[in-house]
Amino acid sequence: MKFETDEFVADRIKKLGEKVTTDIFSSTSPTFNLPVRAASNIHYNKDDGLLYLGTNRSTRDFFNFAHTRKFMQTLLVASKCKELIENQKTASIRELYYELKHNIPGTKENTFEGQDESDPLIEDLETMTDSLREQLHLKADSSGILFGKLIIEDMGDRIDCSKLGKSGLAIPSIVDDYKFLQCDADYVLVVETKAMVDRLVEEKFHLENNAILVGLGGQAARGARRLIKLLNERLKLPVYVFTDGDPWGYYIYSVVKTGSMNLAYESKRLATPNCRFLGMTMDDVDNFSLHKVTEHLKDVDKKRINQLLSYEWFKKPHWVKELKAMLSKGIRIEQQALASKSLEFVAKEYLPQKIAKKDFID
Amino acid sequence: MKFETDEFVADRIKKLGEKVTTDIFSSTSPTFNLPVRAASNIHYNKDDGLLYLGTNRSTRDFFNFAHTRKFMQTLLVASKCKELIENQKTASIRELYYELKHNIPGTKENTFEGQDESDPLIEDLETMTDSLREQLHLKADSSGILFGKLIIEDMGDRIDCSKLGKSGLAIPSIVDDYKFLQCDADYVLVVETKAMVDRLVEEKFHLENNAILVGLGGQAARGARRLIKLLNERLKLPVYVFTDGDPWGYYIYSVVKTGSMNLAYESKRLATPNCRFLGMTMDDVDNFSLHKVTEHLKDVDKKRINQLLSYEWFKKPHWVKELKAMLSKGIRIEQQALASKSLEFVAKEYLPQKIAKKDFID
Amino acid sequence: MSEEFIADKLAKEHRSISVAEFFERNKHMLGFSNNTKALITCVREAVDNALDACEDARILPKIYVELKEIDDEVFRVIIEDNGPGIKKKNIPNIFAKLLYGSKFNLKQSRGQQGIGISAAVLYAQLSTGRTTKIYSRIGDGKTHIFKLRINVSSNEPEILSDETIKADGRGTRIELTVRGRYIKGRQSIEEYIKQTAIMNPYAQVVFVDPQGQQFEFSRVVDALPIEAKSIKLHPHGLEIGILMRMLKNTEARNLVLFFTSEFSRVGRNTAVQICTKSGLDTKMKPTTLSRTDTESLFKAIKKVNIQAPQTDCLSPVGAEAIKKGLKKEMNPEFISVISRPPAVYSGYPFQIEVGLGYGGDLDKEGPIHLIRYANKVPLIYEQSACSITRAVLKSNWKRYGIQQSKNSFPTGPLAVVIHIVSVWVPYTSEGKEAIASYDDILKEINLAIQEAARKMKIYISKKVKIKEAEARKKIFHIYCTDVIDALANITDHPRQKIEDGFNALINEKMKAFEVDLTNAGKGVEIQEEFITGIKSDSISNSEEQTIDTEEKQTEPIQDNDEEVVQ
Amino acid sequence: MSEEFIADKLAKEHRSISVAEFFERNKHMLGFSNNTKALITCVREAVDNALDACEDARILPKIYVELKEIDDEVFRVIIEDNGPGIKKKNIPNIFAKLLYGSKFNLKQSRGQQGIGISAAVLYAQLSTGRTTKIYSRIGDGKTHIFKLRINVSSNEPEILSDETIKADGRGTRIELTVRGRYIKGRQSIEEYIKQTAIMNPYAQVVFVDPQGQQFEFSRVVDALPIEAKSIKLHPHGLEIGILMRMLKNTEARNLVLFFTSEFSRVGRNTAVQICTKSGLDTKMKPTTLSRTDTESLFKAIKKVNIQAPQTDCLSPVGAEAIKKGLKKEMNPEFISVISRPPAVYSGYPFQIEVGLGYGGDLDKEGPIHLIRYANKVPLIYEQSACSITRAVLKSNWKRYGIQQSKNSFPTGPLAVVIHIVSVWVPYTSEGKEAIASYDDILKEINLAIQEAARKMKIYISKKVKIKEAEARKKIFHIYCTDVIDALANITDHPRQKIEDGFNALINEKMKAFEVDLTNAGKGVEIQEEFITGIKSDSISNSEEQTIDTEEKQTEPIQDNDEEVVQ
């Protein structure tokens, strides 16, 4: 596979190597300088509504006993990514781990003992080369499903996503190469659970409402986030997010909208800051009389709510109100609880009503 | 949605109700009689290679204090399924839970307090009505992905699964209604991880080898198992299973082949007893020199190996040999460890070689 | 010569001190280690003395205890009884001379050391400098009033005043002034008196606390326990040093007479057997035995089979009296008491009594309430060092329906009182607070706990069953509506028909359950049955009424609580 | 008349018993509660006496201890010393009369009760009937040999034989025959002697066990600790009862003279101040004070500021000697000892010494080895009741590099010896086994532990650093090959060029690390430095050599151990 960015990224990796050899040839300790990816160095930019890495940087020094191993590993990852780009291959991050794992001669140690050693170094390399993981020819785990009046060209194949029955398109890890051949949809509806997507497909919601349905199956994978971003940016489609009415669902929304803390350095490329939150909300519980089918908050839910309240990007009056209502009522509400009204209810009443009234949270 | 079985299943449910009303009108305690779904009542049939429920049955009695609530719940589930069939709707098992959940008047109790209360009753109803969950119009969680030279008709849509780029077809929960319009594939390759399917798609393995790739993403979901069964039964395609070389991978194989203990009453409809195991094996480690990229067994792995050794359907010489080799070497091997040779290796050498040599385990 | 000088010099410094001076320096040995404990010890010694005196004289005790804080941490302690009083000439020695008393013979009594009350007097003068005042009336119309202190150097009483006035009645009153600290709670004087009241329900005790509040612990039993008799030493409790002294001091002319007259349970035959076994002539004069003769004799005694000591020397409180004591002070809803038959350790007779009180006014939360007694005296301190505690910890309380984590204190609304009576209680230390671990004693405690707990278990199970039966009543009505709705939906029968049929069926079934419930309801009266001592047969019968059976499949991979039919 | 009869009858039964008879009945009070403990108590009392005698006479002690099992559970116990010997006329009283001895004045010594050795003699005759044999030579060429027993009824010595033979030298030997049980392990006689040897390194002890095996505990310090002086009572340690007796018995003509002559640290000014505060005339004759006068005086004493008692009455072992004792008996690789300055509790001077031994021959696994001492005597029983143990449990050992779960015993190769010396050691009970909880004492123990542990921590950190430096050496070579391969792949430089450049750089850097390592290597000699007493300055300096620094970001969501530059 070939990307437009290949030359640029390969060059960045080479520069990284040059920096180290220069250190060596000038008899100074070889070091990398890289941004700190800790919560303390993550900032919310109110202007564009995205999370960014701050300016704190740290130094990785071969001659610092505590850094030596990681220094070596960083270069191994960089070297392998250069190879992938040159050979026009992509690899999953687990494949990368296995490709790089080997015994270090004269020891019982391996270069990597587990994938947990290589994964963070991929993120380091992304920040140091200012490039996306996918541009390094690496694939994250994929998940997500798509339905709707959209025709895509993928690897030369023409896929009509309105003609995939109740099966749907599996969203891969790399979507930058998708070409959008035709789109008859009016908006994108991002849905937390695949089961809810099934329901909407059974009700033909996507066809009758001209909606592109993107099912996440929990937290949004990178491929799905990038695809939402591309649909929004290239096709100018509004994006509505439909999750469970609980802190976990709300955080899924915030990741789609604002970016995630783990990947703050990629918010610009993965987040869709103009998307809107559709539901479920605490008001829904009252408006649609769902009291009987709420679930009680557990301690872990309460803890998570308080965490969200401490994040700057949740410090908007409507979110604070929403989260505090959840705490004071001691309840949460799931998408599928709407089934208690009737199976059709979500497709025939709830969603059309919310969208018609523009009953969104930003 | 409508199935051929609808009339039969609706009638079975009605008979169940009639049994109870007859009890009531004849002043005897209303009871259900149902098969025991415990390990002690699960038997391996060597002749057809499937797991079956034995003949042990238990009685659920409304006037047994400990059964009363569950008795009520069983009838609620049965009643709702009859409704779904009549209305030609399907529901996810979570939707079913929410549809049935309501407060019991005069108490603080709900009919169901959690989905863990309704799920087992669905299985009870399946055994009592001798029907599949899907025939009760219920959907399990779906997962799984498909690529290959196969054209399917799904809900009137014609889907060419060789034209889905690197995205692929998401396998839904209900596949009985698929029509196979055309098939140019020679065999089905069932793959444990989706990342490995990505690799094979990138290498165009499915197109070059006329293979249908089914990616499971861990333990096989009911939809995927049923689809594999249908491909095998209707299209007479041989099925090869490619998992990690560890007890978890082997158990995935055994579920595809023999049926699962949880759903032993459905083995006949879900299992593909003539499928073959392709790899990974302990011999692969030696034959392909993969020693450096094996992982050490953890206690939980060893425990699971010993569990498998105790199951009758694993008491075949080659499986015993395989599992014992694992224990004695203290290692396991993952599919993606093949990447340590090269990224292409699995597609260009490992799989073609194994398939050519018919290096399978039964 | 300089070497000799050292020994000489050191020699001059040697001197003798009196036992009073010794204990003045070592007051912690007698329970006066801190102000809190000292105050409770003073009350305890005086109350023990009062109760012993009444019992010896076969008088139903009536005890008055009063504390006044007359200065910061200085208390006047007043204890008065209706006992026999003390002869005038004995008063100074009894209260103001250590190691003087009536309690050195082998007889079950609260005091064993003959040192308690004079130690309190010693502590009073050491800590406050004050003398102690004694009032005694023996029923001759006179009251003798002494002011006493102990001459520490000589361990002899000093009489500061000695007055006689006219007054009727009988009894003894002591007024001590001591340094102390008054506390509330678990190890308080109030708690000590309450515990005393449980095990001495034939005593009436009035307690006035330092705030002037009066507490009455009433008499609920109108008879004293049987009288404890003195006994002679049993040969199996003998040590060789004691044997030597007895041989030397005896008036018996020969060995056979020596054994038969000085020991318990040794008849002529046994005495002859001992002599034969030791190779000594039965006619030998005891005072003429050599050391090796004595050693042979001693070894022979241990080899000869001797009848266990008689047990009329023991005065247990008795099951009925303990029940009444527990009832009045703790008010549990159920009581079970076991008074074991007497047993023997190291030649000393002893007896174990165990009472369990369950429910009622007892705390539902927290650890159980364990109260230990020795010869009717509550043991307040050193709970963890006591073998009674160990026996309680090691018992499997779960088996009896009481919550317990492994080897820790059980929890729940349970009071456990355990009483050991013996002519010689084996304390672990001087504090008279913890019982030493003798296998024979532990075994008896365990048996008593088991026996009492089995009865309690029956009561608890019964109680649980009654609760269940009541819950059952409601359950069918709660769940039938949804069942009827579902059946109406599934079948073609009209809803009303199903409803009528079902309601008829439920009513019929309920009648059967009502009967069960009534039977189970009998349990409500169990409390009274036990307390009035009805036989346990009738109860174990009703325990077998099982109302429903649940069988579990082994290895369930799904929940599966239905009854299995093959 | 029948009432009076009761009191009369009861009166007849009263009698007095001797202190010997009391303790014969209550032998558990003196450490003879079971056969195992009794045997160790006998050895202990005799060894304590021997060491005290030698120290009083300023003689370097040489003690011989032998046990022979002469019958089943019957032991001959022999203890011999090279002390001053005992004058013939004192021998019977010292060994065969309770409450007679040299130890009733306020002076630091092993025995405090004046009861120990005669209690052992009493136990011997009670448990085996045997007399005790004493040999004493005071250096006059004669040896006096007594066979003694105690007349229990009178608490007076009975001399069974009395012999004098010619023999040179000096010393005392006691031979007891007692019932006992000999065990190995934690609470054994062998362990007791070993622990004694640690805290008395100026004594030579030879022990022959019942199997005839001989153990030598050698003398490694050739000077006795400074001599402990007797002191007078400090007014702050006074109780009112004692004050009254002192006032009554004093020969002082007036109050000022009374205070200045009978007490420690009271000068004329202070005495006058006390009188003024109490409103009494300084010229009053002490014997004429009324009770209320005495109470005023007592209250006044507590209000007047009096200088703390002098501390030359204390005889600590000293840091150097404890180091040597620990070294020879436990052989740890590192020792740190703190001898705190004297302090005061309730008017009594005391002093805490703490020794920590780390590593070497000590067990790497299991709980640390805690040894408690009071006045140089190891405390063997009742560890959990002791405030020393409490102080150890509450210390934060993790801070000093020793593993410890919350509030439980630390684990690892550590011996902790803690020594309290005082003219009056506050034991919690008669057993002389556990120290009572006084805040002043706990505070001193904590300070001593902290001070000693801080030194130990420096040693442990140093040891860790040395190990790290050695590992470092290897690391760079291990990882550079992969780095070079990767760089050759990424950049256009030839592999050989990168390899040469990198190797040159590593060699250069390694030189710098060698230097560090050498510096750190100094730590290897720390053991000797500490043991020979080098100042800790040099050590805390080297602690500050940080070889690499790691800073952690707060709230890391990824691992992030790099140094942060803003």
JSON list of N, CA and C in Angstrom, two decimals, chain B residues 4 6 46 72 91 113-114 131-133 138 159 165 173 181 197 212 235 253 267 271 283 300 305 313 323 331 351:
[
{"chain": "B", "resi": 4, "resn": "GLU", "atom": "N", "xyz": [-39.25, -19.70, 7.85]},
{"chain": "B", "resi": 4, "resn": "GLU", "atom": "CA", "xyz": [-40.08, -20.86, 7.55]},
{"chain": "B", "resi": 4, "resn": "GLU", "atom": "C", "xyz": [-40.59, -21.52, 8.82]},
{"chain": "B", "resi": 6, "resn": "ASP", "atom": "N", "xyz": [-41.54, -20.23, 11.55]},
{"chain": "B", "resi": 6, "resn": "ASP", "atom": "CA", "xyz": [-42.34, -19.40, 12.45]},
{"chain": "B", "resi": 6, "resn": "ASP", "atom": "C", "xyz": [-43.59, -20.11, 12.98]},
{"chain": "B", "resi": 46, "resn": "LYS", "atom": "N", "xyz": [-19.64, -39.79, 19.66]},
{"chain": "B", "resi": 46, "resn": "LYS", "atom": "CA", "xyz": [-18.49, -40.08, 18.82]},
{"chain": "B", "resi": 46, "resn": "LYS", "atom": "C", "xyz": [-18.90, -40.28, 17.37]},
{"chain": "B", "resi": 72, "resn": "MET", "atom": "N", "xyz": [-42.41, -17.44, 36.54]},
{"chain": "B", "resi": 72, "resn": "MET", "atom": "CA", "xyz": [-43.06, -16.26, 35.98]},
{"chain": "B", "resi": 72, "resn": "MET", "atom": "C", "xyz": [-42.22, -15.72, 34.81]},
{"chain": "B", "resi": 91, "resn": "ALA", "atom": "N", "xyz": [-35.48, -9.10, 17.83]},
{"chain": "B", "resi": 91, "resn": "ALA", "atom": "CA", "xyz": [-34.99, -8.24, 18.92]},
{"chain": "B", "resi": 91, "resn": "ALA", "atom": "C", "xyz": [-33.68, -8.80, 19.43]},
{"chain": "B", "resi": 113, "resn": "GLU", "atom": "N", "xyz": [-34.20, -8.09, 37.05]},
{"chain": "B", "resi": 113, "resn": "GLU", "atom": "CA", "xyz": [-33.31, -7.08, 37.61]},
{"chain": "B", "resi": 113, "resn": "GLU", "atom": "C", "xyz": [-32.08, -6.88, 36.74]},
{"chain": "B", "resi": 114, "resn": "GLY", "atom": "N", "xyz": [-31.78, -7.83, 35.86]},
{"chain": "B", "resi": 114, "resn": "GLY", "atom": "CA", "xyz": [-30.63, -7.67, 34.98]},
{"chain": "B", "resi": 114, "resn": "GLY", "atom": "C", "xyz": [-30.73, -8.67, 33.85]},
{"chain": "B", "resi": 131, "resn": "SER", "atom": "N", "xyz": [-36.05, -25.16, 19.35]},
{"chain": "B", "resi": 131, "resn": "SER", "atom": "CA", "xyz": [-35.81, -24.22, 18.25]},
{"chain": "B", "resi": 131, "resn": "SER", "atom": "C", "xyz": [-34.59, -23.37, 18.56]},
{"chain": "B", "resi": 132, "resn": "LEU", "atom": "N", "xyz": [-34.02, -22.84, 17.49]},
{"chain": "B", "resi": 132, "resn": "LEU", "atom": "CA", "xyz": [-32.88, -21.95, 17.63]},
{"chain": "B", "resi": 132, "resn": "LEU", "atom": "C", "xyz": [-33.33, -20.60, 18.16]},
{"chain": "B", "resi": 133, "resn": "ARG", "atom": "N", "xyz": [-32.41, -19.94, 18.84]},
{"chain": "B", "resi": 133, "resn": "ARG", "atom": "CA", "xyz": [-32.66, -18.58, 19.29]},
{"chain": "B", "resi": 133, "resn": "ARG", "atom": "C", "xyz": [-33.15, -17.69, 18.15]},
{"chain": "B", "resi": 138, "resn": "LEU", "atom": "N", "xyz": [-34.81, -13.87, 18.04]},
{"chain": "B", "resi": 138, "resn": "LEU", "atom": "CA", "xyz": [-33.89, -13.16, 18.95]},
{"chain": "B", "resi": 138, "resn": "LEU", "atom": "C", "xyz": [-32.50, -13.14, 18.33]},
{"chain": "B", "resi": 159, "resn": "ILE", "atom": "N", "xyz": [-24.77, -8.95, -2.75]},
{"chain": "B", "resi": 159, "resn": "ILE", "atom": "CA", "xyz": [-23.48, -8.51, -2.21]},
{"chain": "B", "resi": 159, "resn": "ILE", "atom": "C", "xyz": [-22.39, -9.42, -2.76]},
{"chain": "B", "resi": 165, "resn": "GLY", "atom": "N", "xyz": [-13.23, -4.53, -1.08]},
{"chain": "B", "resi": 165, "resn": "GLY", "atom": "CA", "xyz": [-11.96, -3.89, -0.78]},
{"chain": "B", "resi": 165, "resn": "GLY", "atom": "C", "xyz": [-11.29, -4.59, 0.38]},
{"chain": "B", "resi": 173, "resn": "SER", "atom": "N", "xyz": [-26.09, -11.39, 13.05]},
{"chain": "B", "resi": 173, "resn": "SER", "atom": "CA", "xyz": [-26.48, -12.45, 13.95]},
{"chain": "B", "resi": 173, "resn": "SER", "atom": "C", "xyz": [-27.33, -13.51, 13.25]},
{"chain": "B", "resi": 181, "resn": "LEU", "atom": "N", "xyz": [-25.90, -16.82, -4.10]},
{"chain": "B", "resi": 181, "resn": "LEU", "atom": "CA", "xyz": [-26.19, -16.70, -5.53]},
{"chain": "B", "resi": 181, "resn": "LEU", "atom": "C", "xyz": [-25.10, -17.34, -6.38]},
{"chain": "B", "resi": 197, "resn": "VAL", "atom": "N", "xyz": [-6.85, -11.72, 9.33]},
{"chain": "B", "resi": 197, "resn": "VAL", "atom": "CA", "xyz": [-7.64, -11.58, 8.11]},
{"chain": "B", "resi": 197, "resn": "VAL", "atom": "C", "xyz": [-7.16, -10.36, 7.33]},
{"chain": "B", "resi": 212, "resn": "ILE", "atom": "N", "xyz": [-12.67, -18.44, 0.88]},
{"chain": "B", "resi": 212, "resn": "ILE", "atom": "CA", "xyz": [-13.54, -17.54, 1.64]},
{"chain": "B", "resi": 212, "resn": "ILE", "atom": "C", "xyz": [-12.92, -17.39, 3.01]},
{"chain": "B", "resi": 235, "resn": "LEU", "atom": "N", "xyz": [-22.99, -25.31, 0.22]},
{"chain": "B", "resi": 235, "resn": "LEU", "atom": "CA", "xyz": [-22.06, -25.15, -0.91]},
{"chain": "B", "resi": 235, "resn": "LEU", "atom": "C", "xyz": [-21.03, -26.26, -0.94]},
{"chain": "B", "resi": 253, "resn": "TYR", "atom": "N", "xyz": [-11.64, -23.84, 17.83]},
{"chain": "B", "resi": 253, "resn": "TYR", "atom": "CA", "xyz": [-11.80, -24.88, 16.80]},
{"chain": "B", "resi": 253, "resn": "TYR", "atom": "C", "xyz": [-12.87, -25.89, 17.22]},
{"chain": "B", "resi": 267, "resn": "SER", "atom": "N", "xyz": [-26.00, -27.95, 18.86]},
{"chain": "B", "resi": 267, "resn": "SER", "atom": "CA", "xyz": [-24.83, -28.38, 18.10]},
{"chain": "B", "resi": 267, "resn": "SER", "atom": "C", "xyz": [-25.22, -28.75, 16.68]},
{"chain": "B", "resi": 271, "resn": "ALA", "atom": "N", "xyz": [-22.81, -26.56, 14.55]},
{"chain": "B", "resi": 271, "resn": "ALA", "atom": "CA", "xyz": [-21.47, -27.12, 14.43]},
{"chain": "B", "resi": 271, "resn": "ALA", "atom": "C", "xyz": [-21.23, -27.70, 13.04]},
{"chain": "B", "resi": 283, "resn": "ASP", "atom": "N", "xyz": [4.11, -28.61, 16.20]},
{"chain": "B", "resi": 283, "resn": "ASP", "atom": "CA", "xyz": [5.02, -29.00, 15.12]},
{"chain": "B", "resi": 283, "resn": "ASP", "atom": "C", "xyz": [5.41, -27.80, 14.27]},
{"chain": "B", "resi": 300, "resn": "VAL", "atom": "N", "xyz": [-2.87, -19.83, 34.07]},
{"chain": "B", "resi": 300, "resn": "VAL", "atom": "CA", "xyz": [-4.23, -19.94, 33.56]},
{"chain": "B", "resi": 300, "resn": "VAL", "atom": "C", "xyz": [-4.25, -20.74, 32.26]},
{"chain": "B", "resi": 305, "resn": "ILE", "atom": "N", "xyz": [-5.38, -25.98, 29.56]},
{"chain": "B", "resi": 305, "resn": "ILE", "atom": "CA", "xyz": [-4.92, -27.16, 28.81]},
{"chain": "B", "resi": 305, "resn": "ILE", "atom": "C", "xyz": [-5.41, -28.43, 29.52]},
{"chain": "B", "resi": 313, "resn": "TRP", "atom": "N", "xyz": [-14.12, -35.03, 23.80]},
{"chain": "B", "resi": 313, "resn": "TRP", "atom": "CA", "xyz": [-13.88, -34.77, 22.37]},
{"chain": "B", "resi": 313, "resn": "TRP", "atom": "C", "xyz": [-12.47, -34.30, 22.09]},
{"chain": "B", "resi": 323, "resn": "LEU", "atom": "N", "xyz": [-1.56, -31.12, 23.00]},
{"chain": "B", "resi": 323, "resn": "LEU", "atom": "CA", "xyz": [-1.72, -30.41, 24.28]},
{"chain": "B", "resi": 323, "resn": "LEU", "atom": "C", "xyz": [-0.60, -30.76, 25.23]},
{"chain": "B", "resi": 331, "resn": "ILE", "atom": "N", "xyz": [5.12, -23.69, 26.32]},
{"chain": "B", "resi": 331, "resn": "ILE", "atom": "CA", "xyz": [4.98, -22.54, 25.42]},
{"chain": "B", "resi": 331, "resn": "ILE", "atom": "C", "xyz": [3.64, -22.58, 24.68]},
{"chain": "B", "resi": 351, "resn": "LEU", "atom": "N", "xyz": [0.45, -20.91, 4.79]},
{"chain": "B", "resi": 351, "resn": "LEU", "atom": "CA", "xyz": [-0.87, -21.46, 4.47]},
{"chain": "B", "resi": 351, "resn": "LEU", "atom": "C", "xyz": [-0.85, -22.33, 3.20]}
]
